[in-house]
mmCIF file of C-alpha atoms in Angstrom:
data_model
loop_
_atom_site.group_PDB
_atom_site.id
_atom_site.type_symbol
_atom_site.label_atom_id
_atom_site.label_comp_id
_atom_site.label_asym_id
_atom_site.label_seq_id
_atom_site.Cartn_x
_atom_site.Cartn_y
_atom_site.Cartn_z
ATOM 1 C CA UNK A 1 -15.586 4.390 -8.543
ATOM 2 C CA UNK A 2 -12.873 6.593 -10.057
ATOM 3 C CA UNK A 3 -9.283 6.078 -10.272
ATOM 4 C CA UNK A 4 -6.188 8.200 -9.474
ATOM 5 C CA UNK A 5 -5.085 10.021 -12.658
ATOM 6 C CA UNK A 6 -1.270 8.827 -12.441
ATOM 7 C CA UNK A 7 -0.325 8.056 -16.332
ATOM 8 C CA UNK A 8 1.341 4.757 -16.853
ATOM 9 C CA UNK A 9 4.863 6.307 -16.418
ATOM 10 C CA UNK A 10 4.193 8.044 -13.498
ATOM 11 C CA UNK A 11 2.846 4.347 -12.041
ATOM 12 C CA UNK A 12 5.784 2.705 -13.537
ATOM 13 C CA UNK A 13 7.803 5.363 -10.957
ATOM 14 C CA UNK A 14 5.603 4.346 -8.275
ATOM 15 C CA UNK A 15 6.539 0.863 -8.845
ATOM 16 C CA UNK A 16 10.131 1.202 -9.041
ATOM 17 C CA UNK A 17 10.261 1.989 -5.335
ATOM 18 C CA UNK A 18 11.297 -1.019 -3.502
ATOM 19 C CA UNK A 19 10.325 -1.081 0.248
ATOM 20 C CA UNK A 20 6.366 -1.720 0.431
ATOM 21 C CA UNK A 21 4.483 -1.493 3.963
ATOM 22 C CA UNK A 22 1.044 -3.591 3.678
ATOM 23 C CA UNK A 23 -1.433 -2.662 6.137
ATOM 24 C CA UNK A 24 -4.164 -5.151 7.006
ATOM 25 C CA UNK A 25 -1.817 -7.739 5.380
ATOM 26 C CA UNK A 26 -3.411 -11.551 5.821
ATOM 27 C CA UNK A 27 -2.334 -14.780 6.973
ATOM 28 C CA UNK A 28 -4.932 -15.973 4.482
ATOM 29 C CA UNK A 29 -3.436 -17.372 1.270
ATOM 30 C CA UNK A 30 -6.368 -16.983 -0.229
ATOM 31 C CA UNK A 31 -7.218 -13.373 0.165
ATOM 32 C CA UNK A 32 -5.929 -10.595 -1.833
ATOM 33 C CA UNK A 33 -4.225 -8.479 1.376
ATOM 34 C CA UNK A 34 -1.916 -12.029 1.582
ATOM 35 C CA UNK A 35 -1.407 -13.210 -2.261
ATOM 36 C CA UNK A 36 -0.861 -9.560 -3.352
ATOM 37 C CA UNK A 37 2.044 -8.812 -1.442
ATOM 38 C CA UNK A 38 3.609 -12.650 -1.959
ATOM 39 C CA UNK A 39 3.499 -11.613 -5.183
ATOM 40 C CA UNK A 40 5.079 -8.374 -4.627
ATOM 41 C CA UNK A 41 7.694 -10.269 -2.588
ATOM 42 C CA UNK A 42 8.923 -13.064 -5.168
ATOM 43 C CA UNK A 43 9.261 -9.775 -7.757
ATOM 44 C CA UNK A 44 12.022 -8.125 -5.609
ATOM 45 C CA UNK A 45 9.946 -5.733 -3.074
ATOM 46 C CA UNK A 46 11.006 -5.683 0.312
ATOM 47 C CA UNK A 47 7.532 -6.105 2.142
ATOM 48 C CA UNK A 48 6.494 -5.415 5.817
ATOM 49 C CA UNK A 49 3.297 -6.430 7.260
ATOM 50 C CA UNK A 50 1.643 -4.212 9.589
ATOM 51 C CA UNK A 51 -1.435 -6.477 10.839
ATOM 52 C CA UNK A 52 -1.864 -6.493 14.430
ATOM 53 C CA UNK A 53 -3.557 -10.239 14.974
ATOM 54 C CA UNK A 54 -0.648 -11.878 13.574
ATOM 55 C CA UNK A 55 3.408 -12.616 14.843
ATOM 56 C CA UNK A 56 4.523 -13.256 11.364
ATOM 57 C CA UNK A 57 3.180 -13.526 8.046
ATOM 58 C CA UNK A 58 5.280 -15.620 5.023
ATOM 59 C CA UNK A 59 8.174 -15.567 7.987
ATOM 60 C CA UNK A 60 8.271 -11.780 8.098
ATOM 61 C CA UNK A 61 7.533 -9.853 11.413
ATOM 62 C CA UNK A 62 4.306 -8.157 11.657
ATOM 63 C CA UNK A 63 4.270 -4.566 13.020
ATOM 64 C CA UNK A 64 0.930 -3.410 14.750
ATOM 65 C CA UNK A 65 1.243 -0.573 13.121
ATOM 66 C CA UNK A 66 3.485 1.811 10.803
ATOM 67 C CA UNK A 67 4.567 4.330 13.192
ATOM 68 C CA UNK A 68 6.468 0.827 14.767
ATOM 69 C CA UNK A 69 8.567 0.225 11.185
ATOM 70 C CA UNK A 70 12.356 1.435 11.962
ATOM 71 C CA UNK A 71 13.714 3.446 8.908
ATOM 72 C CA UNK A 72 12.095 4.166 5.924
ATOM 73 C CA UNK A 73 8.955 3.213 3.962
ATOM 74 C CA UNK A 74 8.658 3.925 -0.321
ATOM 75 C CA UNK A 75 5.209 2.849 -0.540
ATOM 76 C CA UNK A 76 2.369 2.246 2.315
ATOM 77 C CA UNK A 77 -0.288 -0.064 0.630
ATOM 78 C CA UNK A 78 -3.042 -0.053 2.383
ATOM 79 C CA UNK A 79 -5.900 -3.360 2.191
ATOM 80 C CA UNK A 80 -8.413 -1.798 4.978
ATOM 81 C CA UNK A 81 -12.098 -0.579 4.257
ATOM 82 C CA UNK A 82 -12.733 2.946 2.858
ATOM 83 C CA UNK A 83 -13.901 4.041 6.545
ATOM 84 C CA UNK A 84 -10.626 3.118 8.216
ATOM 85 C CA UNK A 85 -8.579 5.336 5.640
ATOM 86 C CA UNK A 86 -9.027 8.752 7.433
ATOM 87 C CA UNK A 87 -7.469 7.157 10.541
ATOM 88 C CA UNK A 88 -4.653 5.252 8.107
ATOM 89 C CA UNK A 89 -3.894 7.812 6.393
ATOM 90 C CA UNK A 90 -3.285 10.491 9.420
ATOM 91 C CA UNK A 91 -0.406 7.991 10.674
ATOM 92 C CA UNK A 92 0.897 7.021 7.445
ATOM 93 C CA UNK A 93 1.806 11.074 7.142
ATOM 94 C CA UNK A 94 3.943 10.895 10.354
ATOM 95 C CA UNK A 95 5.619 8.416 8.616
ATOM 96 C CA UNK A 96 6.617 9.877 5.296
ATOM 97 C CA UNK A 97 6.296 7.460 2.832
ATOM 98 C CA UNK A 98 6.636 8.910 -0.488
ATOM 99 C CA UNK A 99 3.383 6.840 -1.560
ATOM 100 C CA UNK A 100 0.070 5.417 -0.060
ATOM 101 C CA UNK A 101 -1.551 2.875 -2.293
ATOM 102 C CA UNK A 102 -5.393 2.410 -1.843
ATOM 103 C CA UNK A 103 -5.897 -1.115 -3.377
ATOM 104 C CA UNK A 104 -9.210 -1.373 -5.493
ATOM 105 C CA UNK A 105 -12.167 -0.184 -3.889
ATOM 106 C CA UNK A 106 -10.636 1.993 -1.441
ATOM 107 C CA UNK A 107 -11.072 5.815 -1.327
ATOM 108 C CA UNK A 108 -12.001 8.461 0.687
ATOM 109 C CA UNK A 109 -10.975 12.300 -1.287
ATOM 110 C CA UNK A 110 -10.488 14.186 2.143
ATOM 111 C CA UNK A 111 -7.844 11.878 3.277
ATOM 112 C CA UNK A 112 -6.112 11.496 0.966
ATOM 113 C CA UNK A 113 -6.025 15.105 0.025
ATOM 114 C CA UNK A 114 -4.539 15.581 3.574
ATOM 115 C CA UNK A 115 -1.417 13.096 2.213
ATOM 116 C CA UNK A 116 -1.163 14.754 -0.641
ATOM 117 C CA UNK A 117 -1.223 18.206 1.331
ATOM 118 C CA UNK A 118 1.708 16.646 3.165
ATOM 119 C CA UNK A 119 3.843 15.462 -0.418
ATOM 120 C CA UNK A 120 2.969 12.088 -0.222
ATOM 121 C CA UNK A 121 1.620 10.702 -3.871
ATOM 122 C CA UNK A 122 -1.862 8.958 -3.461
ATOM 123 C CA UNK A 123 -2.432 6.237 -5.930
ATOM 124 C CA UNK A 124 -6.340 4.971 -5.043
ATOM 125 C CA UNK A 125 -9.063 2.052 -6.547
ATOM 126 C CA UNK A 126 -5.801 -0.039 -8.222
ATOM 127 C CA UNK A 127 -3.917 -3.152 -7.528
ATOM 128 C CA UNK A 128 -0.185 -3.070 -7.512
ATOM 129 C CA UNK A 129 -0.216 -6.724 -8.590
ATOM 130 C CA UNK A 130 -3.020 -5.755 -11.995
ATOM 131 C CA UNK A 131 -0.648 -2.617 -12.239
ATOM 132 C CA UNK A 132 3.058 -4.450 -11.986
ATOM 133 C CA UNK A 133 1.280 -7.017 -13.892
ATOM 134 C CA UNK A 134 0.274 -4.879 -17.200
ATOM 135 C CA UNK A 135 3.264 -2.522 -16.647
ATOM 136 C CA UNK A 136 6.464 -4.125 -16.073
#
């Protein structure tokens, strides 16, 4: 699968937004959607689970969704299956987050398009932890 074709600058950006909404976010330490945004959390991002099935996740309130997150999102990083995105991505717009970040794996063109019809920046098939990681 491809990439995005954001240069390592233009990721750098990305990554100096702050505020991170993780949808699908786990209670599971040992899955990606739960260690990747711990990890974005101990570096400094201010992190808000959106994840239906849970209360709280690493003592933060879960939202069941983003169009429930008062004020404003940087960055929606999405951990949900490629066939979920069209319906993501549709209510992340309403939101205006300035990105949506398809972890690794996740893509679908149309959708995305759409978001970047809207202004939003689509980074897709990368990790923000691999990216902060080799980057900053």
């Amino acid at each position: 699968m491809n990439r995005d074709s954001f240069t390592d600058q233009q990721i750098i950006d990305i990554l100096s937004l702050r505020t991170v909404a993780v949808i699908g976010m786990s209670k599971h330490s040992s899955k990606a959607a739960h260690y990747v945004p711990k990890y974005l959390l101990d570096n400094g991002y201010d992190i808000t689970p959106v994840n239906p099935n849970a209360e709280k996740i690493l003592d933060i309130s879960c939202y069941n969704s983003v169009s429930e997150i008062e004020g404003p999102v940087d960055i929606i990083d999405v951990f949900r299956p490629s066939e979920q995105v069209s319906t993501i991505i549709h209510e992340c717009i309403e939101k205006k987050p300035k990105v949506i970040w398809l972890q690794e794996g996740i893509h679908d063109f149309e959708s995305e398009e759409l978001a970047r019809n809207a202004g939003i920046l689509v980074v897709f098939n990368r990790c923000m932890l691999a990216e902060h990681r080799r980057l900053l």
